[in-house]
């Protein structure tokens, strides 16, 4: 365990960017891949700021696209460390889009990235402990504990899961699938 502790607030990072036509997908909305790239950048900045080390993305645990983002909106991303392990951190990111003409702000995305701190040799580096200063920070930390437990449970069941026989798939109305095995 590390004897250095930092507050959640010390990890806070926010970025904003105007959404341009060059950021769109084929339907004219902001491309999800562009948003993912920005999410990865802010997760890196947040984790590096908190840990004092170079950080890498270990996993993107959740990305919930809640509403599309339009060209001309100002996107604001806010990130903070929600959980720390020995060398890993879970970064929570909230994405809001503001219509700069009307001032209307909408929550568009919530994301959770697991980042790992690295030392100069590329080995995992210890990260500071986390000081939880209010009930919202405690709630976020507890949610991370639930996420970690669910992830471990999923991983342990991957090899033992029984998804049913071919016959049960063919005779079921549960799946929208047609088997045409050659």
Short mmCIF file of C-alpha atoms in Angstrom, two decimals:
data_model
loop_
_atom_site.label_atom_id
_atom_site.label_comp_id
_atom_site.label_asym_id
_atom_site.label_seq_id
_atom_site.Cartn_x
_atom_site.Cartn_y
_atom_site.Cartn_z
CA UNK A 1 0.00 0.00 0.00
CA UNK A 2 1.12 3.49 -0.79
CA UNK A 3 1.36 5.93 2.12
CA UNK A 4 0.66 8.95 -0.08
CA UNK A 5 -3.01 9.90 -0.45
CA UNK A 6 -4.67 12.42 -2.76
CA UNK A 7 -8.18 13.76 -2.98
CA UNK A 8 -10.55 12.95 -5.82
CA UNK A 9 -10.65 16.69 -6.53
CA UNK A 10 -6.89 16.68 -7.21
CA UNK A 11 -7.57 14.40 -10.19
CA UNK A 12 -10.28 16.58 -11.77
CA UNK A 13 -9.74 17.36 -15.44
CA UNK A 14 -12.14 18.95 -17.88
CA UNK A 15 -11.86 19.68 -21.58
CA UNK A 16 -14.20 21.33 -24.02
CA UNK A 17 -14.27 21.24 -27.78
CA UNK A 18 -16.54 22.66 -30.45
CA UNK A 19 -18.00 19.94 -32.65
CA UNK A 20 -17.23 20.53 -36.33
CA UNK A 21 -18.62 19.01 -39.54
CA UNK A 22 -15.36 17.07 -39.91
CA UNK A 23 -16.27 15.13 -36.73
CA UNK A 24 -19.51 13.67 -38.15
CA UNK A 25 -20.55 10.17 -39.15
CA UNK A 26 -22.67 9.28 -42.19
CA UNK A 27 -25.89 10.38 -40.47
CA UNK A 28 -24.58 13.87 -39.73
CA UNK A 29 -24.16 13.34 -35.97
CA UNK A 30 -20.82 13.46 -34.17
CA UNK A 31 -19.00 10.16 -34.74
CA UNK A 32 -18.82 7.91 -31.68
CA UNK A 33 -15.21 7.06 -32.55
CA UNK A 34 -14.26 10.72 -32.33
CA UNK A 35 -15.87 10.93 -28.88
CA UNK A 36 -14.04 7.74 -27.83
CA UNK A 37 -10.75 9.32 -28.86
CA UNK A 38 -11.48 12.38 -26.70
CA UNK A 39 -12.54 10.10 -23.81
CA UNK A 40 -9.24 8.24 -23.99
CA UNK A 41 -7.32 11.53 -23.98
CA UNK A 42 -9.08 12.89 -20.89
CA UNK A 43 -8.78 9.52 -19.10
CA UNK A 44 -5.02 9.64 -19.75
CA UNK A 45 -4.76 13.24 -18.51
CA UNK A 46 -6.78 12.51 -15.37
CA UNK A 47 -4.87 9.34 -14.47
CA UNK A 48 -1.48 10.90 -15.20
CA UNK A 49 -2.32 14.01 -13.18
CA UNK A 50 -3.39 11.91 -10.19
CA UNK A 51 -0.60 9.33 -10.31
CA UNK A 52 2.27 11.53 -11.45
CA UNK A 53 3.21 8.86 -13.99
CA UNK A 54 2.64 7.98 -17.61
CA UNK A 55 -0.57 5.94 -17.84
CA UNK A 56 -1.98 3.46 -20.31
CA UNK A 57 -5.53 2.37 -20.99
CA UNK A 58 -6.07 -1.14 -19.62
CA UNK A 59 -9.77 -1.35 -20.48
CA UNK A 60 -12.76 0.67 -21.45
CA UNK A 61 -15.27 -0.73 -19.00
CA UNK A 62 -18.39 1.18 -19.95
CA UNK A 63 -19.35 3.67 -22.61
CA UNK A 64 -23.00 4.66 -22.58
CA UNK A 65 -24.03 6.83 -25.51
CA UNK A 66 -27.18 8.47 -24.16
CA UNK A 67 -28.00 10.98 -26.90
CA UNK A 68 -26.42 12.11 -30.15
CA UNK A 69 -24.16 15.15 -30.28
CA UNK A 70 -24.82 17.72 -33.00
CA UNK A 71 -22.45 19.78 -35.14
CA UNK A 72 -21.97 23.21 -33.56
CA UNK A 73 -22.45 22.01 -29.98
CA UNK A 74 -19.76 22.62 -27.39
CA UNK A 75 -18.80 19.33 -25.76
CA UNK A 76 -17.57 19.41 -22.17
CA UNK A 77 -15.91 16.34 -20.66
CA UNK A 78 -15.29 16.07 -16.92
CA UNK A 79 -13.13 13.29 -15.50
CA UNK A 80 -12.04 12.21 -12.05
CA UNK A 81 -10.53 9.19 -10.36
CA UNK A 82 -13.32 7.11 -8.82
CA UNK A 83 -11.24 4.15 -7.59
CA UNK A 84 -7.59 3.22 -7.10
CA UNK A 85 -5.87 -0.14 -6.79
CA UNK A 86 -2.13 -0.69 -6.49
CA UNK A 87 -1.24 0.63 -9.94
CA UNK A 88 -4.66 0.97 -11.54
CA UNK A 89 -7.31 3.65 -11.43
CA UNK A 90 -10.90 3.74 -12.64
CA UNK A 91 -11.63 7.08 -14.26
CA UNK A 92 -15.24 8.24 -14.47
CA UNK A 93 -16.05 10.63 -17.31
CA UNK A 94 -19.20 12.65 -17.89
CA UNK A 95 -19.87 14.17 -21.31
CA UNK A 96 -22.25 17.08 -21.78
CA UNK A 97 -23.11 18.91 -24.98
CA UNK A 98 -24.17 22.56 -24.91
CA UNK A 99 -26.15 24.23 -27.65
CA UNK A 100 -24.18 27.46 -27.68
CA UNK A 101 -27.09 29.42 -29.19
CA UNK A 102 -29.74 28.39 -26.64
CA UNK A 103 -27.55 27.46 -23.67
CA UNK A 104 -29.34 24.08 -23.34
CA UNK A 105 -27.03 21.44 -21.85
CA UNK A 106 -27.61 17.70 -22.25
CA UNK A 107 -25.85 14.74 -20.64
CA UNK A 108 -24.69 12.69 -23.65
CA UNK A 109 -22.32 10.05 -22.36
CA UNK A 110 -20.98 8.37 -19.24
CA UNK A 111 -17.79 6.34 -19.44
CA UNK A 112 -15.42 4.40 -17.21
CA UNK A 113 -11.81 3.72 -18.19
CA UNK A 114 -9.35 1.59 -16.25
CA UNK A 115 -5.91 3.17 -16.48
CA UNK A 116 -2.59 1.76 -15.26
CA UNK A 117 0.36 3.88 -14.12
CA UNK A 118 3.78 3.01 -15.55
CA UNK A 119 7.26 3.92 -14.33
CA UNK A 120 10.18 5.00 -16.55
CA UNK A 121 11.04 1.34 -17.31
CA UNK A 122 7.45 0.56 -18.33
CA UNK A 123 6.65 -1.44 -15.20
CA UNK A 124 3.50 -0.89 -13.17
CA UNK A 125 3.93 1.99 -10.72
CA UNK A 126 2.19 2.46 -7.39
CA UNK A 127 -0.51 5.12 -7.39
CA UNK A 128 -1.47 7.31 -4.44
CA UNK A 129 -4.32 6.24 -2.21
CA UNK A 130 -7.66 7.99 -2.65
CA UNK A 131 -9.21 10.38 -0.14
CA UNK A 132 -13.01 10.32 -0.36
CA UNK A 133 -14.33 13.69 0.82
CA UNK A 134 -18.11 13.46 0.33
CA UNK A 135 -20.94 10.97 -0.11
CA UNK A 136 -20.95 11.34 -3.91
CA UNK A 137 -17.29 10.25 -4.03
CA UNK A 138 -18.10 7.32 -1.72
CA UNK A 139 -21.03 6.34 -4.00
CA UNK A 140 -18.77 6.40 -7.06
CA UNK A 141 -16.14 4.32 -5.25
CA UNK A 142 -18.80 1.77 -4.23
CA UNK A 143 -20.07 1.60 -7.82
CA UNK A 144 -16.52 0.78 -8.94
CA UNK A 145 -16.35 -2.03 -6.37
CA UNK A 146 -19.57 -3.44 -7.87
CA UNK A 147 -18.15 -3.10 -11.40
CA UNK A 148 -14.99 -4.94 -10.39
CA UNK A 149 -16.96 -7.75 -8.73
CA UNK A 150 -19.21 -8.16 -11.79
CA UNK A 151 -16.20 -8.20 -14.09
CA UNK A 152 -14.53 -10.93 -11.99
CA UNK A 153 -17.75 -12.95 -11.96
CA UNK A 154 -18.11 -12.64 -15.76
CA UNK A 155 -14.49 -13.65 -16.28
CA UNK A 156 -14.84 -16.71 -14.02
CA UNK A 157 -17.99 -17.83 -15.85
CA UNK A 158 -16.60 -17.44 -19.38
CA UNK A 159 -15.12 -20.94 -19.40
CA UNK A 160 -18.01 -22.62 -17.61
CA UNK A 161 -20.99 -20.95 -19.27
CA UNK A 162 -23.48 -23.31 -20.92
CA UNK A 163 -25.10 -21.54 -23.81
CA UNK A 164 -27.24 -24.50 -24.78
CA UNK A 165 -27.02 -27.16 -27.42
CA UNK A 166 -27.57 -26.59 -31.11
CA UNK A 167 -30.91 -28.38 -30.75
CA UNK A 168 -32.04 -26.00 -28.00
CA UNK A 169 -31.10 -23.03 -30.18
CA UNK A 170 -32.93 -24.45 -33.21
CA UNK A 171 -36.08 -25.26 -31.20
CA UNK A 172 -36.23 -21.98 -29.32
CA UNK A 173 -38.21 -18.87 -30.12
CA UNK A 174 -35.88 -16.84 -27.91
CA UNK A 175 -33.32 -16.10 -30.58
CA UNK A 176 -33.56 -14.25 -33.85
CA UNK A 177 -31.30 -16.70 -35.63
CA UNK A 178 -31.58 -19.21 -38.46
CA UNK A 179 -29.04 -22.03 -38.59
CA UNK A 180 -27.88 -23.12 -42.03
CA UNK A 181 -24.97 -25.38 -41.20
CA UNK A 182 -23.21 -27.00 -44.15
#
